[in-house]
CSV table of C-alpha atoms in Angstrom, one decimal:
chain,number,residue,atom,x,y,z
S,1,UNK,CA,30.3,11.0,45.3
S,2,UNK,CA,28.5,8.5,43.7
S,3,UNK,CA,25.5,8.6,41.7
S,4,UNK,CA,23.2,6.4,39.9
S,5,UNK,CA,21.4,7.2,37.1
S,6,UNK,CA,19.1,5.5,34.8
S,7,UNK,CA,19.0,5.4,30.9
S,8,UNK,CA,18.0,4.1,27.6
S,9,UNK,CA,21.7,4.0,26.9
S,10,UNK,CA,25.2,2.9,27.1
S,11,UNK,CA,27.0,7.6,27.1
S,12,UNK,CA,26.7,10.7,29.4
S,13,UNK,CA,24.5,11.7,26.2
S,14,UNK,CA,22.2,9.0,26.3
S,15,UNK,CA,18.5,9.9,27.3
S,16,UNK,CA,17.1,9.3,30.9
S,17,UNK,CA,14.9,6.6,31.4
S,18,UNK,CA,11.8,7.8,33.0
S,19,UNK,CA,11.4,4.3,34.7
S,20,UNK,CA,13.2,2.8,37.8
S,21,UNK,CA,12.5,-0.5,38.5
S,22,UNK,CA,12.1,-1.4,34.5
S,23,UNK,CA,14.8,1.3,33.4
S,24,UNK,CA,16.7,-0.2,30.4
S,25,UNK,CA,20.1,0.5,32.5
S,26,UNK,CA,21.8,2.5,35.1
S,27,UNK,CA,24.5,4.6,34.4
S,28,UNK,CA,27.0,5.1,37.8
S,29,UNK,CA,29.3,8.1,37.8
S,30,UNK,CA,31.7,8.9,40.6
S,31,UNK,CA,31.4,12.8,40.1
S,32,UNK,CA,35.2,13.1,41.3
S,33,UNK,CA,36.8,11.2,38.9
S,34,UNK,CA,34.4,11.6,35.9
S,35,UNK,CA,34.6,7.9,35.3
S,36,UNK,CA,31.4,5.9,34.8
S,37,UNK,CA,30.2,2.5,34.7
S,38,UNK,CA,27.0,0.8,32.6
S,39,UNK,CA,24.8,-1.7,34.8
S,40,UNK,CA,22.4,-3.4,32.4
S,41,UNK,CA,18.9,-3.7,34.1
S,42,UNK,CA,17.1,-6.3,32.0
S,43,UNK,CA,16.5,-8.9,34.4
S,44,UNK,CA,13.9,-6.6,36.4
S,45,UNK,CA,12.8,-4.9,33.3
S,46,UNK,CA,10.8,-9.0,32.5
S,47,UNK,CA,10.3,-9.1,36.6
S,48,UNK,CA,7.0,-10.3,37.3
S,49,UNK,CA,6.8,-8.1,40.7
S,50,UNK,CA,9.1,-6.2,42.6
S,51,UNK,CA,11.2,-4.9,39.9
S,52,UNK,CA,11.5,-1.8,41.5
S,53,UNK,CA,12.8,-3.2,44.9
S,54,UNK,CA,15.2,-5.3,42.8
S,55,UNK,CA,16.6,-2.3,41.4
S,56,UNK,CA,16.9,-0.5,44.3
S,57,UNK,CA,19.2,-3.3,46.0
S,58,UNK,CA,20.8,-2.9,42.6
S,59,UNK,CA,21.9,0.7,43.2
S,60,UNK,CA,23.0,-0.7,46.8
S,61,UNK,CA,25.0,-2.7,45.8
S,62,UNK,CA,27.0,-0.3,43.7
S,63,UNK,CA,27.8,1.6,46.4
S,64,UNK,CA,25.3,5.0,44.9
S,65,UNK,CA,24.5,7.9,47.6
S,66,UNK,CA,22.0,9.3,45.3
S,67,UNK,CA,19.7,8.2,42.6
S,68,UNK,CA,18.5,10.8,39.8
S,69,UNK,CA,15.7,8.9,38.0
S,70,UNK,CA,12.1,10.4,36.3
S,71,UNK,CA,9.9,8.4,38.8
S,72,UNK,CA,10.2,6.2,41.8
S,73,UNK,CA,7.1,4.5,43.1
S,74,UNK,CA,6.6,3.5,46.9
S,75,UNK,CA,8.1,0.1,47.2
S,76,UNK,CA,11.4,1.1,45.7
S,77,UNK,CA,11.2,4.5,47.4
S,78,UNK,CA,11.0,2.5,50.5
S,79,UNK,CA,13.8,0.2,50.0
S,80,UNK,CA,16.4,2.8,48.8
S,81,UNK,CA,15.6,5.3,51.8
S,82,UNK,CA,16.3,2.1,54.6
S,83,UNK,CA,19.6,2.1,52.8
S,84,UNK,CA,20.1,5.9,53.0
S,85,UNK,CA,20.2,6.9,49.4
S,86,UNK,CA,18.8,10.2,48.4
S,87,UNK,CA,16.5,10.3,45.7
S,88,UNK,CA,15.5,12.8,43.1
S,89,UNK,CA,12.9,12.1,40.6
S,90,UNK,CA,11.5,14.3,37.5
S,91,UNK,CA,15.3,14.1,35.8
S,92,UNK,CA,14.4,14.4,32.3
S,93,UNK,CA,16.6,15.4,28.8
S,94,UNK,CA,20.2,13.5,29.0
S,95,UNK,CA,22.3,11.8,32.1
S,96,UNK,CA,24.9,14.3,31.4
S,97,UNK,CA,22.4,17.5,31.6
S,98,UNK,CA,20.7,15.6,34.4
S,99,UNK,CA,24.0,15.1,36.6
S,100,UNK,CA,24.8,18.9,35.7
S,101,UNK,CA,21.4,20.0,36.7
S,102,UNK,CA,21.8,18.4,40.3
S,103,UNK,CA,25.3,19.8,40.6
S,104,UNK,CA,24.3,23.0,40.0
S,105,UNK,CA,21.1,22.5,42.7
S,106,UNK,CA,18.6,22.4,40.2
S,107,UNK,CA,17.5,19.3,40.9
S,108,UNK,CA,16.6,18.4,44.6
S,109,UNK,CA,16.6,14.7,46.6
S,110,UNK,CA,12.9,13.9,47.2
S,111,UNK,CA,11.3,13.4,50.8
S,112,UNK,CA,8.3,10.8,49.4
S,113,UNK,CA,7.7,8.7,46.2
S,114,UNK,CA,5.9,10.8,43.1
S,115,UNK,CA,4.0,7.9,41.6
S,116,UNK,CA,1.8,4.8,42.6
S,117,UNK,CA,3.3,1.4,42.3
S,118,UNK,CA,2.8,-0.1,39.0
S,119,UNK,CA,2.1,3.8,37.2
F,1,UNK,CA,-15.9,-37.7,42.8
F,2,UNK,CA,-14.6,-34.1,42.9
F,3,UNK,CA,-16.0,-32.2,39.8
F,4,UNK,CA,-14.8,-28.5,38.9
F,5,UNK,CA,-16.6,-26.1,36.6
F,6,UNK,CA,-14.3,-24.0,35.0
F,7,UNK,CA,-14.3,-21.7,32.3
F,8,UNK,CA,-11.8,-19.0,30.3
F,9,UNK,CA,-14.2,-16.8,29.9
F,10,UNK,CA,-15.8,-14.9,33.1
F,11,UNK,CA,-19.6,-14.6,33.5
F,12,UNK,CA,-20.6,-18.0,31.5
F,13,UNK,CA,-22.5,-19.4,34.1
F,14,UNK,CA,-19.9,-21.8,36.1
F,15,UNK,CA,-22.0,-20.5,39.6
F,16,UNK,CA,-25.0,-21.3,37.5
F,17,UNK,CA,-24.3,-24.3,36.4
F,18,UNK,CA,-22.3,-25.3,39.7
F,19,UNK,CA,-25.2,-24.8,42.2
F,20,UNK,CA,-27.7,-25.9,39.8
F,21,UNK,CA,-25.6,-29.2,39.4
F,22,UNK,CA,-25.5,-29.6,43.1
F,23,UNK,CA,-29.0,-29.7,43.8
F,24,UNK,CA,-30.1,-31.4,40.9
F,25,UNK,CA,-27.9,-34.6,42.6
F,26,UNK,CA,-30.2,-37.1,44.3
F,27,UNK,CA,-27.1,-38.4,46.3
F,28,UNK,CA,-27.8,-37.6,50.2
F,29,UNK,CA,-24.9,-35.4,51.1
F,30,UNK,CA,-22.9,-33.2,47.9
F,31,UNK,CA,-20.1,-30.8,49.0
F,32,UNK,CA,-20.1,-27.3,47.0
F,33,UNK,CA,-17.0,-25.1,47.2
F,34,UNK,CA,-16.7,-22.5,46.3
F,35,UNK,CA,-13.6,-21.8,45.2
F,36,UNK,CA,-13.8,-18.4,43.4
F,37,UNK,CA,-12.3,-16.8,46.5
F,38,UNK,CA,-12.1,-13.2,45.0
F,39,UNK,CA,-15.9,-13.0,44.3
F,40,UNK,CA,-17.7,-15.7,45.9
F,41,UNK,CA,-21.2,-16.0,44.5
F,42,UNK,CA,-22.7,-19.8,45.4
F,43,UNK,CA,-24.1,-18.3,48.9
F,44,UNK,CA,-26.8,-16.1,47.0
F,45,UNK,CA,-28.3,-18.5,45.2
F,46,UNK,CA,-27.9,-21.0,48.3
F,47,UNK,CA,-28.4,-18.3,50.8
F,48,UNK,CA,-26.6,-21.5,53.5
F,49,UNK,CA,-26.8,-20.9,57.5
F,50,UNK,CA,-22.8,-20.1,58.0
F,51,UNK,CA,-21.7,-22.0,61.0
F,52,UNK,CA,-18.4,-22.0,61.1
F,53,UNK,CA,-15.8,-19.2,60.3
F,54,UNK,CA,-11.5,-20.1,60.2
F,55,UNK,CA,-9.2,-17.5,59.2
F,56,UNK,CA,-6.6,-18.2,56.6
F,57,UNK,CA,-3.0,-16.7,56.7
F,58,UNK,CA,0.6,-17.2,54.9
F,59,UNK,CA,3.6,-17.3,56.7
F,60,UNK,CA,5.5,-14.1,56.0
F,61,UNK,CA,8.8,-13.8,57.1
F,62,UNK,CA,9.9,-11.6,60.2
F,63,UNK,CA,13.5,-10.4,60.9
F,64,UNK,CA,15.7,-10.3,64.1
F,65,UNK,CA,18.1,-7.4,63.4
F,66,UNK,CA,20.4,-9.1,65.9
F,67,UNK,CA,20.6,-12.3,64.4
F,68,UNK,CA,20.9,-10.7,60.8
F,69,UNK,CA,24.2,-10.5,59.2
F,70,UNK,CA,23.2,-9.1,56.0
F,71,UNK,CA,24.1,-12.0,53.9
F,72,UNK,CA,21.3,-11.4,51.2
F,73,UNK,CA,20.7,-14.7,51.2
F,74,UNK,CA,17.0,-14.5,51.7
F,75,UNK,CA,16.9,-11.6,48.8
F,76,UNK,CA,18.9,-14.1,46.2
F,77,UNK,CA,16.7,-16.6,47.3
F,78,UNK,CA,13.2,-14.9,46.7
F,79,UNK,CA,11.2,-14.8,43.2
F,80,UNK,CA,9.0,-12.3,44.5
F,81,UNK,CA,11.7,-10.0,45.7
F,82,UNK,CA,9.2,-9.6,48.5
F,83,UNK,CA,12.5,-9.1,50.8
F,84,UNK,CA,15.4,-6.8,50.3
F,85,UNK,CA,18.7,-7.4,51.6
F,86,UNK,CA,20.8,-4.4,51.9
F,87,UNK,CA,23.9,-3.5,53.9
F,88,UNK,CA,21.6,-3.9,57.3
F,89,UNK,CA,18.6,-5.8,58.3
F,90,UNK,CA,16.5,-7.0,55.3
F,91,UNK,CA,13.5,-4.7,54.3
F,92,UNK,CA,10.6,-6.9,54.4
F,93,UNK,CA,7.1,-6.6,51.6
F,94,UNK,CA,4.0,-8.5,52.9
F,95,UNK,CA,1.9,-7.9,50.0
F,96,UNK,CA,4.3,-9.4,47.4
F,97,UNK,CA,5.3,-12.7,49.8
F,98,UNK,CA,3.9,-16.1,48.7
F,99,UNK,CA,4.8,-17.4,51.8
F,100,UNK,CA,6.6,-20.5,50.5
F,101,UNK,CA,8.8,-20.3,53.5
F,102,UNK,CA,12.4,-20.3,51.6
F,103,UNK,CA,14.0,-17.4,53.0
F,104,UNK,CA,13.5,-19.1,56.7
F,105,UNK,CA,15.4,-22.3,55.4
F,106,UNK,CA,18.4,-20.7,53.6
F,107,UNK,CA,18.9,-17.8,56.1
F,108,UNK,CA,22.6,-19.1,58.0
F,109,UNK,CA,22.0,-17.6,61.2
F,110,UNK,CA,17.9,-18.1,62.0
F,111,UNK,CA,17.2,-14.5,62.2
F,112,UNK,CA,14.1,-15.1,60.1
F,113,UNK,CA,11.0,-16.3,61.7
F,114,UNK,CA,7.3,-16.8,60.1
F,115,UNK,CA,4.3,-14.5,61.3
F,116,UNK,CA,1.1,-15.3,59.4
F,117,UNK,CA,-0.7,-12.6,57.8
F,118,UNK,CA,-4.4,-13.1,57.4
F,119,UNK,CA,-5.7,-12.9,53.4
F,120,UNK,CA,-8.7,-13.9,54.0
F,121,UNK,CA,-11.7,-16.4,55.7
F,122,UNK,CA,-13.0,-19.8,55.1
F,123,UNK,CA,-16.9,-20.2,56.0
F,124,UNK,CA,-18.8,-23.4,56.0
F,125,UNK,CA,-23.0,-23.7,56.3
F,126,UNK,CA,-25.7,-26.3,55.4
F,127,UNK,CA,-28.6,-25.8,52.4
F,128,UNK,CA,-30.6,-29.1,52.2
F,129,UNK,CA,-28.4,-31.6,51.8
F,130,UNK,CA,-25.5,-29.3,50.4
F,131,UNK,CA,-22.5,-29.0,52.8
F,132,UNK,CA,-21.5,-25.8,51.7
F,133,UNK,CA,-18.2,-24.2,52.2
F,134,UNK,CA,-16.3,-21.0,50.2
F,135,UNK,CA,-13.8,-18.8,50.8
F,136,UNK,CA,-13.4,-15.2,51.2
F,137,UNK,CA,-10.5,-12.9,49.9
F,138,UNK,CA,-9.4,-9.7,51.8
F,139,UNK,CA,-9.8,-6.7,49.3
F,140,UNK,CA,-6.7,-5.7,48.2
F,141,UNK,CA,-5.2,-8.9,48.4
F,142,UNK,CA,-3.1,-10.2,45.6
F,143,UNK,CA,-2.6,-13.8,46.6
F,144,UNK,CA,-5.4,-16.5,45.9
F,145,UNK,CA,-4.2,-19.9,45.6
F,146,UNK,CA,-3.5,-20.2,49.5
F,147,UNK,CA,-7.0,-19.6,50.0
F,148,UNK,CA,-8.0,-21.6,47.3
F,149,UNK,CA,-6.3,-24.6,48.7
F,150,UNK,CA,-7.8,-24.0,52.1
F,151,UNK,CA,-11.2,-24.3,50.9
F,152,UNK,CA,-10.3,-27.1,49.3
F,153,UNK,CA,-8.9,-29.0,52.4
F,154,UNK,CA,-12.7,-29.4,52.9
F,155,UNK,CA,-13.2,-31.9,49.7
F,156,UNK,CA,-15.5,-35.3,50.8
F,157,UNK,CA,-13.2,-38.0,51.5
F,158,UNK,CA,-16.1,-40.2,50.0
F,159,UNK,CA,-19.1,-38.9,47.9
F,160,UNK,CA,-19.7,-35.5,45.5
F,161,UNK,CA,-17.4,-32.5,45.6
F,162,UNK,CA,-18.2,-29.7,43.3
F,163,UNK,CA,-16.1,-27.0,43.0
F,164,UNK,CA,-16.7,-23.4,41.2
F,165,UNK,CA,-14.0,-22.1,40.1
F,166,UNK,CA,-12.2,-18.5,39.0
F,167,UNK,CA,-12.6,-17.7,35.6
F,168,UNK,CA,-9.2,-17.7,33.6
F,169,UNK,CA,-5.9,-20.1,32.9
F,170,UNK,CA,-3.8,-18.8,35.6
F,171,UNK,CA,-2.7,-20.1,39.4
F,172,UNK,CA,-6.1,-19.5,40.8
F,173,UNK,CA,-7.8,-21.7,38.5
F,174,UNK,CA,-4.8,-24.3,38.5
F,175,UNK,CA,-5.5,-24.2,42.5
F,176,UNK,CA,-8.8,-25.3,42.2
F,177,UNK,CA,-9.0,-27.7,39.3
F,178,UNK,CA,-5.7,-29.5,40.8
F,179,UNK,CA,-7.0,-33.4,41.9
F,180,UNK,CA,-10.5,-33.3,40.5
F,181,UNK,CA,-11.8,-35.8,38.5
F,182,UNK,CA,-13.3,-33.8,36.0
F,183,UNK,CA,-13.7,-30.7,34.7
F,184,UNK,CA,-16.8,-29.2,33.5
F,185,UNK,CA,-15.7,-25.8,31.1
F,186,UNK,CA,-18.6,-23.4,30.5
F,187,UNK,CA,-19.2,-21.7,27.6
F,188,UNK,CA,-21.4,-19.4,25.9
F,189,UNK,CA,-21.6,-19.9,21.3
F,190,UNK,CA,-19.9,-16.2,21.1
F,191,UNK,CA,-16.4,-15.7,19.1
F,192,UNK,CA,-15.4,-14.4,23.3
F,193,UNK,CA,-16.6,-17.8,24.9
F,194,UNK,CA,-14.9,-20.1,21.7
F,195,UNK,CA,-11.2,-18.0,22.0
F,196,UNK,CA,-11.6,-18.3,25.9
F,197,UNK,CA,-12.5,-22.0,25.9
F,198,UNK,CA,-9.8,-23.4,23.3
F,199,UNK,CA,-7.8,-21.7,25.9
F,200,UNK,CA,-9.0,-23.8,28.9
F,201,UNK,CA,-8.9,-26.4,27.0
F,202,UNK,CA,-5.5,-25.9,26.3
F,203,UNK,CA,-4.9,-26.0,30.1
F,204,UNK,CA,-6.4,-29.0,31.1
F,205,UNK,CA,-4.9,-31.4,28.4
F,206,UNK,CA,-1.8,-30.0,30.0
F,207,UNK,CA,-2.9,-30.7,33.1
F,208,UNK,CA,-4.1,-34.1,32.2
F,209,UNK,CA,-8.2,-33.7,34.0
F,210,UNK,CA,-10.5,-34.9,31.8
F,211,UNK,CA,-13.5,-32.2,30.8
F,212,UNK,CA,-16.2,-31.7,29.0
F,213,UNK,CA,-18.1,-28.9,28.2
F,214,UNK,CA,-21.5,-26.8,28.3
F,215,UNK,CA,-23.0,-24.3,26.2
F,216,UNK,CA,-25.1,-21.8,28.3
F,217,UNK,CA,-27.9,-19.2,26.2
F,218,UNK,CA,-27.2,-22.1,24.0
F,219,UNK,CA,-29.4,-20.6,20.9
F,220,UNK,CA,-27.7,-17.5,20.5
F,221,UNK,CA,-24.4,-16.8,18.9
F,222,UNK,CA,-23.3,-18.7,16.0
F,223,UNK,CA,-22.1,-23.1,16.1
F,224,UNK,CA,-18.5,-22.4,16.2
F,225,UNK,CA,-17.7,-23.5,19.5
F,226,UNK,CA,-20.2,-26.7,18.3
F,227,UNK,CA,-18.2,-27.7,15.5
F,228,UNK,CA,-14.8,-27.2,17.6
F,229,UNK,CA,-16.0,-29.5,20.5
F,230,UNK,CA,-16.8,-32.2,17.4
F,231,UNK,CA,-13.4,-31.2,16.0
F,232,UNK,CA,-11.6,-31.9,19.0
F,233,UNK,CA,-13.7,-34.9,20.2
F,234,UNK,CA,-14.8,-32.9,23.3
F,235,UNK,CA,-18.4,-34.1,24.9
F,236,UNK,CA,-21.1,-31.3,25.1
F,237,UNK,CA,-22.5,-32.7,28.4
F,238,UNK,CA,-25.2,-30.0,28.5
F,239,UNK,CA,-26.6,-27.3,26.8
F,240,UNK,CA,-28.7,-24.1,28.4
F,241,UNK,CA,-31.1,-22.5,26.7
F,242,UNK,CA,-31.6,-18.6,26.2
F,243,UNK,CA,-34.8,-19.0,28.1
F,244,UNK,CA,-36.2,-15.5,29.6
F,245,UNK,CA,-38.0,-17.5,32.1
F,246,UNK,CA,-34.1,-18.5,33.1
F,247,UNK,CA,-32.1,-15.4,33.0
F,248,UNK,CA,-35.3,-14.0,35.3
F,249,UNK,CA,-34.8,-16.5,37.9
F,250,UNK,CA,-31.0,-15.6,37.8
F,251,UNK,CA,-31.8,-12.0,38.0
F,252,UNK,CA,-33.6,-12.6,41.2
F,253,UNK,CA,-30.4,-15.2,42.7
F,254,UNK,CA,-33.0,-18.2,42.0
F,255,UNK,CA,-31.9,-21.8,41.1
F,256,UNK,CA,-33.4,-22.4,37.7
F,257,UNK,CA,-34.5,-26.1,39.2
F,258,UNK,CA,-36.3,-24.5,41.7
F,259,UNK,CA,-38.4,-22.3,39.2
F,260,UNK,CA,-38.2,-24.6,35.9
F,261,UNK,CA,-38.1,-28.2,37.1
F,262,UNK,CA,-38.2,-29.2,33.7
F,263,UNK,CA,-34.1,-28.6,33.7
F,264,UNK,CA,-33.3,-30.8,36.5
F,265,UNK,CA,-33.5,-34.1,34.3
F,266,UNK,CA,-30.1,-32.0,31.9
F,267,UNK,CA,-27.9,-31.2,35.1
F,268,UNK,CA,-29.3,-35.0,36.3
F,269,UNK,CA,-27.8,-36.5,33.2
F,270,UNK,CA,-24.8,-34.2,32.7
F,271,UNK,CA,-23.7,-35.7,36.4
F,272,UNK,CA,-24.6,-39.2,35.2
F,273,UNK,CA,-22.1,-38.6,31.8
F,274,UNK,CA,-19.5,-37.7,34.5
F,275,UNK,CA,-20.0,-40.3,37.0
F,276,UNK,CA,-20.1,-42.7,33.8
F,277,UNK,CA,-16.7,-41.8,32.5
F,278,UNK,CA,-15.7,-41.8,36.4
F,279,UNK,CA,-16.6,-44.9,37.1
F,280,UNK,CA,-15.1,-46.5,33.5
F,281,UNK,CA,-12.0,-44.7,33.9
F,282,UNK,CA,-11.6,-46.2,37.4
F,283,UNK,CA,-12.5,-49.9,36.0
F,284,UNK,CA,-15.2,-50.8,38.0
């Protein structure tokens, strides 16, 4: 499976970025293979509106089933649930631990968005 | 003539001075828009019979999932990333379209049509000899300048336009000072009104109107934004007093002409300056 993940930086030990549609970066890592690619976000993160549906065609396109992120408003919520990615918001602490946590079950896909647009 | 008052800085007086400029004019028929489609104030102090109501919409686009061969085309193609194109039909945002129609023309197959969305109304009505017309923003509408520009599809083809504007330097105000004549930018003598004015100033020269300005609660403050309009050759076309007997009139949505004559003769001669400069620019 493949998940995306966003960040602050380039490692598994880099720090979540709280942010979706701004986040510095996403981080995808196919969970079989332990192999993991760095997307650069900074065209949305200067977006004058909709960077959060920008980023969600983003993960799309990269072929993610799930997104572990700290918060996901309602636009971008929208957008990545018409194309059947699951969700989870309130990641925190490192991808690494983050990807670990959801493995383990600790962290679960969410059924709505947990902020406003624009929080 | 179209004339706009405009302003950086909100709550200067640009209602004030646009309704009080309207019927100060001895002309037989002015047109006042009102162009400050988010918080339309002209009608209090005009309180105009409304005859006439048109609803304004934007095109927004609408997607046949049949026709649709997830391209992305219309996604690349969008500024407003008011569409998303993912690996089936494209998700659609309203509230963030602009409605410039580009997703219709680049989308290969036609599956995208154009439904309008209503933003808001256009109302016209009759004070005196004012042919009044504004418009009216839905709440919780983000997008202005379409509105803006349907108001001003009502500009005289021949005689007086004046147009109150928003307050601010952004698309709403660039809406409704486009194709005017001239620009009248209200200001009060505060640090606030000065920063916001150089600013507005800043905008027109880019946008090539000619404008002057005027001082409202002219005696308080400090002569700052004086000595800037001499500094950067800028006519002060009129300045308001802080009269109590004014700021009472305003407090109960009065024109001050009505209840102080003695300031018709000021807005009188401001519109002579204008029509002056008008009429010399033109050449004849």
């Amino acid at each position: 499976m493949k998940i995306a993940v966003t960040t602050i930086g380039e490692t598994l030990g880099a720090a979540i970025d709280l942010r979706f549609g701004r986040a510095a970066k996403f981080i995808l890592l196919d969970t079989e293979t332990g192999v993991f690619e760095v997307v650069d976000n900074t065209q949305n993160l200067n977006a004058a509106q909709g960077a959060g549906i920008q980023a969600a065609e983003t993960v799309v396109r990269l072929g993610a089933q799930y997104l572990i992120t700290g918060n996901c408003g309602p636009k971008a919520f929208r957008t990545l649930q018409a194309a059947g990615i699951q969700v989870i918001t309130g990641a925190e602490g490192t991808v690494g631990e983050a990807v670990e946590r959801f493995k383990a079950g600790g962290l679960k896909p969410s059924s709505a968005p947990n902020v406003e647009g624009h929080w | 003539m179209i004339i706009a008052i405009a302003s950086g800085k909100g709550g200067t007086g640009k209602t004030t001075v646009a309704v009080n400029l309207a019927c100060s004019s001895i002309a037989d028929s002015v047109r006042l828009l009102d162009c400050d489609v988010e918080e339309p104030n002209c009608h209090i102090f005009l309180n105009p019979e409304i005859q006439r109501c048109e609803i304004v919409g934007i095109p927004v686009p609408e997607v046949d999932e049949n026709k649709c061969i997830a391209c992305s085309e219309c996604s690349r193609i969008c500024q407003y990333h008011a569409i998303a194109s993912l690996k089936t039909k494209p998700l659609v945002f309203p509230e963030l379209c602009h409605g410039c129609g580009g997703c219709t023309k680049i989308c290969p197959t036609g599956a995208i049509s154009e439904i309008r969305q209503e933003i808001g109304v256009v109302e016209f009505g009759r004070y005196d000899n004012i042919e009044f017309v504004h418009g009216r923003l839905n709440i919780g509408q983000a997008m202005s300048p379409p509105l803006i520009r349907a108001v001003k599809q009502n500009v005289a083809a021949n005689g007086i336009t004046i147009i109150d504007c928003p307050p601010g330097t952004s698309c709403p105000v660039i809406a409704a000072v486009k194709d005017s004549d001239y620009v009248v930018l209200v200001t009060e003598p505060t640090p606030f009104g000065l920063h916001d004015l150089s600013l507005a100033v800043e905008t027109m020269r880019e946008l090539k109107i000619p404008f002057g300005v005027c001082i409202n609660r002219a005696d308080t403050g400090d002569l700052k934004v004086v000595d800037y309009c001499r500094q950067e050759n800028i006519p002060i076309l009129l300045e308001i007093p802080d009269d109590r007997r004014i700021a009472e009139a305003y407090s109960r949505g009065q024109l001050i002409i009505n209840v102080l004559p003695e300031f018709k003769s000021g807005f009188q001669k401001m519109f002579d300056r204008i029509a002056e400069y008008y009429h010399e620019a033109r050449g004849h």
